[in-house]
Each structure stands twice: as C-alpha cells, then as structure tokens.
Amino acid sequence: MNPSATSSAETSSQQFSPYLVETHALNIQFGAQKVIRDVTLQIRHGQTVAIIGESGCGKTVLLKSLVGLLQPTSGFVLFDQQDLGALREKEIAQLRTRTGFVFQQAALFDSLTVGENIAFPVIHTASHRQTAFPVEEERQQLVLHALREVGLSDSTMHQYPADLSGGMRKRVGLARALILQPELMLYDEPTTGLDPIVSDIINELIMRSRLKHRVTSILVTHDMKTARKVADRVLMLHPLERLSPTESQVIFDGPPSELEHCPDTRVQQFIQGEAGNRMHELNLL
C-alpha cells in the first residue's frame, strides 16, 4: 500500500468524531446571574435529545449557545469539531446554514406569504455560501417539496401567517427549517400551546424528518409525552439557585424509559408536576 495513502487514511480516521455537537465546561451568565454552569455534553450524529426542566433553568439558553446565537462566558462549544468561539461571525453564519431552528412561536414574517417565509433561508444561505441565487422556478419547487413534507397543501404557499392556525404555523416553521436539509435541527417548545391531536402531528413530523434525513435533533420541551415519544435521550437541567456549588446542573441524562425509575426526587416531582400542568392546559383548550 502506498505509505502516503496510509497516512491519509489514518489522518482521516483521527479527524472523524462520532459527535456532531459538544460542550465542554460551558458557563453562561448575564451580568451577575449565572444560567448555565459547567455543562459538558456530547451529542452523537443522528441522535435525538430532549432537554427538559423547570422554566428558567437555562434550557433555551443552552439550545441557542449550540449554534452560536449566545456566546459562553467560559468553556466552549464544538459543532462538527469546530470551536464556535474561535470562528469569525461569517464562519459561524456559514455553519448555521447546516442547521434548522424551529422557534416556540414559529417566528414567521407576517408581511411575507408562507411561500416567501419558507424560501427565506434559501436566499439567505446563498449569500453566505456565495453561491448563485436559485431562480424563481427552483425556489418554488423547493417550497412545494417542503410544504408537502409537513403535510400542507400547495395552495398554502400563497397564504399569510395570520390566515393560519397555530398548528399550521408550526408546520410552516418546520418546513422553513427543513428546506435546506440541515444536519442539525433545533426545536424550542415545538408543541407548546397545541392540542393533543396537533401535538401528535408535530411529533410525527419530527420523527419522520429524523428518519428521512438522518438529522441530529435537539429539542427543548415541557411536554413529557413529546420527550418520551420523540427522543432517544433526555437531559434534565435544574435551576442553579437550588443547587449547591458542587452539584451538577444536569440531574438526569439517559433514555426516556429510565425517567420513571430515576431515584432523584427532583426528577419525579418535575414529571408529576408537568403531567398536572398538561391536564390543566387541556382543560383550558
């Protein structure tokens, strides 16, 4: 065998990592308020991770830090082995083109049609990648494919966000995130405020996109049904003000099937409390 080929193969092997996203001793604070403390995570390619915990424990802050939307106070975040803190903003923007983000309130542009909302990342990404802008016909085909993937009719592309139900807006947000076929999908409370039927539809779409595109998914949720159904790994954060300086902020890390058997009373109290909150929400719908 050619020695140079062997060396090249060894270098390639050394460079490969099974983890798409990693954090190391991550700390984030706003002024004097610490929100994330010494969190170290490794998330494998193709894994679906649900982050749960009480309101204010730092779930969304952690989620945003994984794609450089929030900068750590100390520690670092790796995306595909690249330290986000060492990259220029232009380089981070290029990395974000490999991710999709579904926001809690869908975050659609009210003045744009559904089709224009979904096509927005295509145009935005072309400028960051310095590639040619897709022509109108190509954009329209991408939009129609994305709409069909989330179970919406072609005619939806001509509507405006104000014309849609909450569940349809969530699906449009998902279509917009999927249009670039990202490697990493981030979801912030994807089923909050939705009735059980629509929540099940969103959960099915999340699972289908993971299987079809082999995407790595990380979701923040209060919905334990979503966490159990969608995720193969669950992380639970605890508010720092109720932890001693030596306690880990991650109080559970494992498959959803182990949640019920976790001996930590804080985990059990959260699960029972969220079940009660969900029943209350359903009674209000």
PDB file of N, CA and C in Angstrom, residues 154-241:
ATOM      1  N   ASP A 154     -50.358  22.618  -1.470  1.00  0.00           N
ATOM      2  CA  ASP A 154     -49.596  23.559  -2.286  1.00  0.00           C
ATOM      3  C   ASP A 154     -50.150  24.980  -2.188  1.00  0.00           C
ATOM      4  N   SER A 155     -51.479  25.085  -2.079  1.00  0.00           N
ATOM      5  CA  SER A 155     -52.102  26.410  -2.053  1.00  0.00           C
ATOM      6  C   SER A 155     -51.728  27.211  -0.814  1.00  0.00           C
ATOM      7  N   THR A 156     -51.217  26.539   0.226  1.00  0.00           N
ATOM      8  CA  THR A 156     -50.824  27.224   1.457  1.00  0.00           C
ATOM      9  C   THR A 156     -49.741  28.257   1.194  1.00  0.00           C
ATOM     10  N   MET A 157     -48.935  28.032   0.164  1.00  0.00           N
ATOM     11  CA  MET A 157     -47.808  28.938  -0.090  1.00  0.00           C
ATOM     12  C   MET A 157     -48.262  30.366  -0.387  1.00  0.00           C
ATOM     13  N   HIS A 158     -49.495  30.551  -0.821  1.00  0.00           N
ATOM     14  CA  HIS A 158     -49.991  31.878  -1.166  1.00  0.00           C
ATOM     15  C   HIS A 158     -50.678  32.578   0.012  1.00  0.00           C
ATOM     16  N   GLN A 159     -50.844  31.862   1.123  1.00  0.00           N
ATOM     17  CA  GLN A 159     -51.475  32.460   2.293  1.00  0.00           C
ATOM     18  C   GLN A 159     -50.456  33.231   3.122  1.00  0.00           C
ATOM     19  N   TYR A 160     -50.985  33.989   4.094  1.00  0.00           N
ATOM     20  CA  TYR A 160     -50.135  34.724   5.021  1.00  0.00           C
ATOM     21  C   TYR A 160     -50.230  34.079   6.409  1.00  0.00           C
ATOM     22  N   PRO A 161     -49.201  34.239   7.251  1.00  0.00           N
ATOM     23  CA  PRO A 161     -49.219  33.622   8.576  1.00  0.00           C
ATOM     24  C   PRO A 161     -50.485  33.916   9.380  1.00  0.00           C
ATOM     25  N   ALA A 162     -51.030  35.125   9.245  1.00  0.00           N
ATOM     26  CA  ALA A 162     -52.236  35.484  10.010  1.00  0.00           C
ATOM     27  C   ALA A 162     -53.440  34.629   9.628  1.00  0.00           C
ATOM     28  N   ASP A 163     -53.395  33.999   8.450  1.00  0.00           N
ATOM     29  CA  ASP A 163     -54.504  33.174   7.996  1.00  0.00           C
ATOM     30  C   ASP A 163     -54.451  31.760   8.557  1.00  0.00           C
ATOM     31  N   LEU A 164     -53.373  31.413   9.250  1.00  0.00           N
ATOM     32  CA  LEU A 164     -53.130  30.033   9.654  1.00  0.00           C
ATOM     33  C   LEU A 164     -53.408  29.796  11.127  1.00  0.00           C
ATOM     34  N   SER A 165     -53.752  28.564  11.452  1.00  0.00           N
ATOM     35  CA  SER A 165     -53.895  28.158  12.854  1.00  0.00           C
ATOM     36  C   SER A 165     -52.506  28.011  13.471  1.00  0.00           C
ATOM     37  N   GLY A 166     -52.468  27.873  14.806  1.00  0.00           N
ATOM     38  CA  GLY A 166     -51.184  27.714  15.494  1.00  0.00           C
ATOM     39  C   GLY A 166     -50.437  26.477  15.024  1.00  0.00           C
ATOM     40  N   GLY A 167     -51.169  25.382  14.826  1.00  0.00           N
ATOM     41  CA  GLY A 167     -50.539  24.157  14.366  1.00  0.00           C
ATOM     42  C   GLY A 167     -49.985  24.285  12.962  1.00  0.00           C
ATOM     43  N   MET A 168     -50.706  24.986  12.090  1.00  0.00           N
ATOM     44  CA  MET A 168     -50.218  25.183  10.719  1.00  0.00           C
ATOM     45  C   MET A 168     -48.990  26.076  10.711  1.00  0.00           C
ATOM     46  N   ARG A 169     -48.975  27.091  11.573  1.00  0.00           N
ATOM     47  CA  ARG A 169     -47.792  27.960  11.645  1.00  0.00           C
ATOM     48  C   ARG A 169     -46.566  27.163  12.102  1.00  0.00           C
ATOM     49  N   LYS A 170     -46.778  26.252  13.051  1.00  0.00           N
ATOM     50  CA  LYS A 170     -45.657  25.406  13.488  1.00  0.00           C
ATOM     51  C   LYS A 170     -45.149  24.552  12.334  1.00  0.00           C
ATOM     52  N   ARG A 171     -46.076  24.050  11.524  1.00  0.00           N
ATOM     53  CA  ARG A 171     -45.664  23.220  10.391  1.00  0.00           C
ATOM     54  C   ARG A 171     -44.920  24.044   9.334  1.00  0.00           C
ATOM     55  N   VAL A 172     -45.361  25.281   9.144  1.00  0.00           N
ATOM     56  CA  VAL A 172     -44.648  26.155   8.212  1.00  0.00           C
ATOM     57  C   VAL A 172     -43.233  26.431   8.740  1.00  0.00           C
ATOM     58  N   GLY A 173     -43.129  26.673  10.050  1.00  0.00           N
ATOM     59  CA  GLY A 173     -41.809  26.879  10.648  1.00  0.00           C
ATOM     60  C   GLY A 173     -40.914  25.667  10.454  1.00  0.00           C
ATOM     61  N   LEU A 174     -41.500  24.478  10.564  1.00  0.00           N
ATOM     62  CA  LEU A 174     -40.739  23.250  10.360  1.00  0.00           C
ATOM     63  C   LEU A 174     -40.317  23.116   8.895  1.00  0.00           C
ATOM     64  N   ALA A 175     -41.240  23.436   7.981  1.00  0.00           N
ATOM     65  CA  ALA A 175     -40.911  23.381   6.550  1.00  0.00           C
ATOM     66  C   ALA A 175     -39.761  24.327   6.228  1.00  0.00           C
ATOM     67  N   ARG A 176     -39.807  25.526   6.797  1.00  0.00           N
ATOM     68  CA  ARG A 176     -38.738  26.506   6.559  1.00  0.00           C
ATOM     69  C   ARG A 176     -37.397  25.980   7.073  1.00  0.00           C
ATOM     70  N   ALA A 177     -37.419  25.315   8.233  1.00  0.00           N
ATOM     71  CA  ALA A 177     -36.173  24.795   8.807  1.00  0.00           C
ATOM     72  C   ALA A 177     -35.627  23.622   8.010  1.00  0.00           C
ATOM     73  N   LEU A 178     -36.517  22.845   7.391  1.00  0.00           N
ATOM     74  CA  LEU A 178     -36.093  21.641   6.680  1.00  0.00           C
ATOM     75  C   LEU A 178     -35.692  21.895   5.231  1.00  0.00           C
ATOM     76  N   ILE A 179     -36.013  23.070   4.691  1.00  0.00           N
ATOM     77  CA  ILE A 179     -35.852  23.293   3.258  1.00  0.00           C
ATOM     78  C   ILE A 179     -34.403  23.125   2.793  1.00  0.00           C
ATOM     79  N   LEU A 180     -33.447  23.379   3.673  1.00  0.00           N
ATOM     80  CA  LEU A 180     -32.038  23.243   3.309  1.00  0.00           C
ATOM     81  C   LEU A 180     -31.471  21.865   3.664  1.00  0.00           C
ATOM     82  N   GLN A 181     -32.346  20.949   4.131  1.00  0.00           N
ATOM     83  CA  GLN A 181     -31.929  19.616   4.543  1.00  0.00           C
ATOM     84  C   GLN A 181     -30.749  19.681   5.517  1.00  0.00           C
ATOM     85  N   PRO A 182     -30.980  20.273   6.690  1.00  0.00           N
ATOM     86  CA  PRO A 182     -29.879  20.506   7.634  1.00  0.00           C
ATOM     87  C   PRO A 182     -29.376  19.218   8.279  1.00  0.00           C
ATOM     88  N   GLU A 183     -28.177  19.303   8.827  1.00  0.00           N
ATOM     89  CA  GLU A 183     -27.606  18.198   9.594  1.00  0.00           C
ATOM     90  C   GLU A 183     -28.099  18.221  11.037  1.00  0.00           C
ATOM     91  N   LEU A 184     -28.416  19.415  11.533  1.00  0.00           N
ATOM     92  CA  LEU A 184     -28.842  19.588  12.921  1.00  0.00           C
ATOM     93  C   LEU A 184     -30.144  20.367  12.953  1.00  0.00           C
ATOM     94  N   MET A 185     -31.136  19.831  13.676  1.00  0.00           N
ATOM     95  CA  MET A 185     -32.405  20.526  13.875  1.00  0.00           C
ATOM     96  C   MET A 185     -32.558  20.866  15.353  1.00  0.00           C
ATOM     97  N   LEU A 186     -32.905  22.132  15.620  1.00  0.00           N
ATOM     98  CA  LEU A 186     -33.148  22.601  16.977  1.00  0.00           C
ATOM     99  C   LEU A 186     -34.613  23.017  17.095  1.00  0.00           C
ATOM    100  N   TYR A 187     -35.270  22.547  18.143  1.00  0.00           N
ATOM    101  CA  TYR A 187     -36.682  22.853  18.367  1.00  0.00           C
ATOM    102  C   TYR A 187     -36.843  23.477  19.756  1.00  0.00           C
ATOM    103  N   ASP A 188     -37.488  24.639  19.809  1.00  0.00           N
ATOM    104  CA  ASP A 188     -37.764  25.293  21.085  1.00  0.00           C
ATOM    105  C   ASP A 188     -39.260  25.175  21.371  1.00  0.00           C
ATOM    106  N   GLU A 189     -39.624  24.287  22.288  1.00  0.00           N
ATOM    107  CA  GLU A 189     -41.019  24.054  22.682  1.00  0.00           C
ATOM    108  C   GLU A 189     -41.917  23.829  21.445  1.00  0.00           C
ATOM    109  N   PRO A 190     -41.664  22.788  20.676  1.00  0.00           N
ATOM    110  CA  PRO A 190     -42.402  22.610  19.409  1.00  0.00           C
ATOM    111  C   PRO A 190     -43.890  22.339  19.563  1.00  0.00           C
ATOM    112  N   THR A 191     -44.336  21.843  20.737  1.00  0.00           N
ATOM    113  CA  THR A 191     -45.763  21.522  20.901  1.00  0.00           C
ATOM    114  C   THR A 191     -46.481  22.406  21.916  1.00  0.00           C
ATOM    115  N   THR A 192     -45.811  23.420  22.433  1.00  0.00           N
ATOM    116  CA  THR A 192     -46.443  24.293  23.427  1.00  0.00           C
ATOM    117  C   THR A 192     -47.670  24.999  22.839  1.00  0.00           C
ATOM    118  N   GLY A 193     -48.771  24.974  23.591  1.00  0.00           N
ATOM    119  CA  GLY A 193     -49.987  25.669  23.179  1.00  0.00           C
ATOM    120  C   GLY A 193     -50.824  24.932  22.151  1.00  0.00           C
ATOM    121  N   LEU A 194     -50.432  23.703  21.787  1.00  0.00           N
ATOM    122  CA  LEU A 194     -51.176  22.943  20.793  1.00  0.00           C
ATOM    123  C   LEU A 194     -52.021  21.863  21.467  1.00  0.00           C
ATOM    124  N   ASP A 195     -53.147  21.538  20.853  1.00  0.00           N
ATOM    125  CA  ASP A 195     -53.979  20.469  21.415  1.00  0.00           C
ATOM    126  C   ASP A 195     -53.315  19.121  21.139  1.00  0.00           C
ATOM    127  N   PRO A 196     -53.772  18.043  21.804  1.00  0.00           N
ATOM    128  CA  PRO A 196     -53.094  16.740  21.683  1.00  0.00           C
ATOM    129  C   PRO A 196     -53.002  16.215  20.259  1.00  0.00           C
ATOM    130  N   ILE A 197     -54.027  16.434  19.451  1.00  0.00           N
ATOM    131  CA  ILE A 197     -54.009  15.923  18.085  1.00  0.00           C
ATOM    132  C   ILE A 197     -52.928  16.608  17.262  1.00  0.00           C
ATOM    133  N   VAL A 198     -52.868  17.935  17.346  1.00  0.00           N
ATOM    134  CA  VAL A 198     -51.862  18.686  16.593  1.00  0.00           C
ATOM    135  C   VAL A 198     -50.462  18.400  17.141  1.00  0.00           C
ATOM    136  N   SER A 199     -50.361  18.250  18.472  1.00  0.00           N
ATOM    137  CA  SER A 199     -49.068  17.904  19.069  1.00  0.00           C
ATOM    138  C   SER A 199     -48.554  16.582  18.523  1.00  0.00           C
ATOM    139  N   ASP A 200     -49.459  15.602  18.401  1.00  0.00           N
ATOM    140  CA  ASP A 200     -49.061  14.303  17.848  1.00  0.00           C
ATOM    141  C   ASP A 200     -48.589  14.438  16.404  1.00  0.00           C
ATOM    142  N   ILE A 201     -49.238  15.314  15.636  1.00  0.00           N
ATOM    143  CA  ILE A 201     -48.826  15.541  14.243  1.00  0.00           C
ATOM    144  C   ILE A 201     -47.404  16.115  14.200  1.00  0.00           C
ATOM    145  N   ILE A 202     -47.142  17.113  15.058  1.00  0.00           N
ATOM    146  CA  ILE A 202     -45.802  17.719  15.102  1.00  0.00           C
ATOM    147  C   ILE A 202     -44.758  16.686  15.518  1.00  0.00           C
ATOM    148  N   ASN A 203     -45.088  15.870  16.530  1.00  0.00           N
ATOM    149  CA  ASN A 203     -44.158  14.826  16.967  1.00  0.00           C
ATOM    150  C   ASN A 203     -43.846  13.847  15.838  1.00  0.00           C
ATOM    151  N   GLU A 204     -44.878  13.456  15.093  1.00  0.00           N
ATOM    152  CA  GLU A 204     -44.682  12.530  13.968  1.00  0.00           C
ATOM    153  C   GLU A 204     -43.799  13.155  12.900  1.00  0.00           C
ATOM    154  N   LEU A 205     -43.998  14.449  12.644  1.00  0.00           N
ATOM    155  CA  LEU A 205     -43.179  15.131  11.642  1.00  0.00           C
ATOM    156  C   LEU A 205     -41.719  15.216  12.073  1.00  0.00           C
ATOM    157  N   ILE A 206     -41.489  15.453  13.365  1.00  0.00           N
ATOM    158  CA  ILE A 206     -40.118  15.499  13.887  1.00  0.00           C
ATOM    159  C   ILE A 206     -39.441  14.143  13.696  1.00  0.00           C
ATOM    160  N   MET A 207     -40.171  13.068  14.037  1.00  0.00           N
ATOM    161  CA  MET A 207     -39.599  11.731  13.901  1.00  0.00           C
ATOM    162  C   MET A 207     -39.380  11.364  12.440  1.00  0.00           C
ATOM    163  N   ARG A 208     -40.326  11.749  11.585  1.00  0.00           N
ATOM    164  CA  ARG A 208     -40.203  11.431  10.159  1.00  0.00           C
ATOM    165  C   ARG A 208     -39.004  12.143   9.536  1.00  0.00           C
ATOM    166  N   SER A 209     -38.810  13.419   9.905  1.00  0.00           N
ATOM    167  CA  SER A 209     -37.677  14.160   9.348  1.00  0.00           C
ATOM    168  C   SER A 209     -36.354  13.571   9.824  1.00  0.00           C
ATOM    169  N   ARG A 210     -36.332  13.085  11.056  1.00  0.00           N
ATOM    170  CA  ARG A 210     -35.105  12.465  11.564  1.00  0.00           C
ATOM    171  C   ARG A 210     -34.770  11.200  10.760  1.00  0.00           C
ATOM    172  N   LEU A 211     -35.784  10.375  10.508  1.00  0.00           N
ATOM    173  CA  LEU A 211     -35.555   9.129   9.785  1.00  0.00           C
ATOM    174  C   LEU A 211     -35.227   9.377   8.313  1.00  0.00           C
ATOM    175  N   LYS A 212     -35.954  10.318   7.705  1.00  0.00           N
ATOM    176  CA  LYS A 212     -35.771  10.564   6.271  1.00  0.00           C
ATOM    177  C   LYS A 212     -34.435  11.218   5.972  1.00  0.00           C
ATOM    178  N   HIS A 213     -34.054  12.200   6.789  1.00  0.00           N
ATOM    179  CA  HIS A 213     -32.844  12.972   6.510  1.00  0.00           C
ATOM    180  C   HIS A 213     -31.662  12.590   7.405  1.00  0.00           C
ATOM    181  N   ARG A 214     -31.898  11.643   8.339  1.00  0.00           N
ATOM    182  CA  ARG A 214     -30.849  11.222   9.278  1.00  0.00           C
ATOM    183  C   ARG A 214     -30.264  12.424  10.017  1.00  0.00           C
ATOM    184  N   VAL A 215     -31.154  13.309  10.411  1.00  0.00           N
ATOM    185  CA  VAL A 215     -30.738  14.556  11.030  1.00  0.00           C
ATOM    186  C   VAL A 215     -30.555  14.366  12.533  1.00  0.00           C
ATOM    187  N   THR A 216     -29.624  15.089  13.107  1.00  0.00           N
ATOM    188  CA  THR A 216     -29.467  15.151  14.561  1.00  0.00           C
ATOM    189  C   THR A 216     -30.451  16.194  15.073  1.00  0.00           C
ATOM    190  N   SER A 217     -31.180  15.865  16.144  1.00  0.00           N
ATOM    191  CA  SER A 217     -32.228  16.761  16.635  1.00  0.00           C
ATOM    192  C   SER A 217     -32.048  17.021  18.127  1.00  0.00           C
ATOM    193  N   ILE A 218     -32.232  18.284  18.512  1.00  0.00           N
ATOM    194  CA  ILE A 218     -32.199  18.681  19.924  1.00  0.00           C
ATOM    195  C   ILE A 218     -33.426  19.542  20.165  1.00  0.00           C
ATOM    196  N   LEU A 219     -34.250  19.141  21.138  1.00  0.00           N
ATOM    197  CA  LEU A 219     -35.453  19.910  21.403  1.00  0.00           C
ATOM    198  C   LEU A 219     -35.582  20.246  22.876  1.00  0.00           C
ATOM    199  N   VAL A 220     -36.016  21.466  23.115  1.00  0.00           N
ATOM    200  CA  VAL A 220     -36.393  21.916  24.455  1.00  0.00           C
ATOM    201  C   VAL A 220     -37.889  21.731  24.571  1.00  0.00           C
ATOM    202  N   THR A 221     -38.340  21.082  25.648  1.00  0.00           N
ATOM    203  CA  THR A 221     -39.775  20.855  25.792  1.00  0.00           C
ATOM    204  C   THR A 221     -40.178  20.712  27.249  1.00  0.00           C
ATOM    205  N   HIS A 222     -41.429  21.131  27.531  1.00  0.00           N
ATOM    206  CA  HIS A 222     -42.057  20.838  28.810  1.00  0.00           C
ATOM    207  C   HIS A 222     -42.980  19.634  28.684  1.00  0.00           C
ATOM    208  N   ASP A 223     -43.243  19.232  27.451  1.00  0.00           N
ATOM    209  CA  ASP A 223     -44.218  18.183  27.165  1.00  0.00           C
ATOM    210  C   ASP A 223     -43.549  16.818  27.317  1.00  0.00           C
ATOM    211  N   MET A 224     -43.848  16.114  28.414  1.00  0.00           N
ATOM    212  CA  MET A 224     -43.212  14.834  28.665  1.00  0.00           C
ATOM    213  C   MET A 224     -43.617  13.791  27.635  1.00  0.00           C
ATOM    214  N   LYS A 225     -44.822  13.915  27.081  1.00  0.00           N
ATOM    215  CA  LYS A 225     -45.234  12.978  26.030  1.00  0.00           C
ATOM    216  C   LYS A 225     -44.331  13.135  24.815  1.00  0.00           C
ATOM    217  N   THR A 226     -44.033  14.376  24.456  1.00  0.00           N
ATOM    218  CA  THR A 226     -43.124  14.629  23.340  1.00  0.00           C
ATOM    219  C   THR A 226     -41.734  14.077  23.637  1.00  0.00           C
ATOM    220  N   ALA A 227     -41.221  14.340  24.832  1.00  0.00           N
ATOM    221  CA  ALA A 227     -39.885  13.863  25.204  1.00  0.00           C
ATOM    222  C   ALA A 227     -39.800  12.344  25.112  1.00  0.00           C
ATOM    223  N   ARG A 228     -40.825  11.662  25.614  1.00  0.00           N
ATOM    224  CA  ARG A 228     -40.811  10.196  25.604  1.00  0.00           C
ATOM    225  C   ARG A 228     -40.959   9.633  24.194  1.00  0.00           C
ATOM    226  N   LYS A 229     -41.784  10.277  23.392  1.00  0.00           N
ATOM    227  CA  LYS A 229     -42.086   9.747  22.063  1.00  0.00           C
ATOM    228  C   LYS A 229     -40.989  10.024  21.047  1.00  0.00           C
ATOM    229  N   VAL A 230     -40.419  11.201  21.106  1.00  0.00           N
ATOM    230  CA  VAL A 230     -39.512  11.657  20.052  1.00  0.00           C
ATOM    231  C   VAL A 230     -38.048  11.351  20.350  1.00  0.00           C
ATOM    232  N   ALA A 231     -37.648  11.477  21.611  1.00  0.00           N
ATOM    233  CA  ALA A 231     -36.220  11.444  21.950  1.00  0.00           C
ATOM    234  C   ALA A 231     -35.723  10.033  22.247  1.00  0.00           C
ATOM    235  N   ASP A 232     -34.448   9.817  21.957  1.00  0.00           N
ATOM    236  CA  ASP A 232     -33.795   8.595  22.437  1.00  0.00           C
ATOM    237  C   ASP A 232     -32.877   8.894  23.620  1.00  0.00           C
ATOM    238  N   ARG A 233     -32.785  10.190  23.970  1.00  0.00           N
ATOM    239  CA  ARG A 233     -32.007  10.603  25.136  1.00  0.00           C
ATOM    240  C   ARG A 233     -32.646  11.840  25.728  1.00  0.00           C
ATOM    241  N   VAL A 234     -32.711  11.884  27.058  1.00  0.00           N
ATOM    242  CA  VAL A 234     -33.299  13.034  27.755  1.00  0.00           C
ATOM    243  C   VAL A 234     -32.268  13.615  28.718  1.00  0.00           C
ATOM    244  N   LEU A 235     -32.141  14.942  28.667  1.00  0.00           N
ATOM    245  CA  LEU A 235     -31.318  15.672  29.638  1.00  0.00           C
ATOM    246  C   LEU A 235     -32.239  16.545  30.477  1.00  0.00           C
ATOM    247  N   MET A 236     -32.036  16.556  31.786  1.00  0.00           N
ATOM    248  CA  MET A 236     -32.820  17.449  32.639  1.00  0.00           C
ATOM    249  C   MET A 236     -31.891  18.411  33.353  1.00  0.00           C
ATOM    250  N   LEU A 237     -32.168  19.707  33.168  1.00  0.00           N
ATOM    251  CA  LEU A 237     -31.423  20.751  33.867  1.00  0.00           C
ATOM    252  C   LEU A 237     -32.194  21.175  35.114  1.00  0.00           C
ATOM    253  N   HIS A 238     -31.461  21.651  36.110  1.00  0.00           N
ATOM    254  CA  HIS A 238     -32.074  22.134  37.345  1.00  0.00           C
ATOM    255  C   HIS A 238     -31.645  23.584  37.565  1.00  0.00           C
ATOM    256  N   PRO A 239     -32.540  24.424  38.118  1.00  0.00           N
ATOM    257  CA  PRO A 239     -32.172  25.823  38.365  1.00  0.00           C
ATOM    258  C   PRO A 239     -30.959  25.939  39.296  1.00  0.00           C
ATOM    259  N   LEU A 240     -30.028  26.793  38.938  1.00  0.00           N
ATOM    260  CA  LEU A 240     -28.788  26.906  39.704  1.00  0.00           C
ATOM    261  C   LEU A 240     -29.018  27.403  41.125  1.00  0.00           C
ATOM    262  N   GLU A 241     -30.059  28.227  41.312  1.00  0.00           N
ATOM    263  CA  GLU A 241     -30.272  28.782  42.652  1.00  0.00           C
ATOM    264  C   GLU A 241     -30.664  27.705  43.669  1.00  0.00           C
TER     265      GLU A 241
END
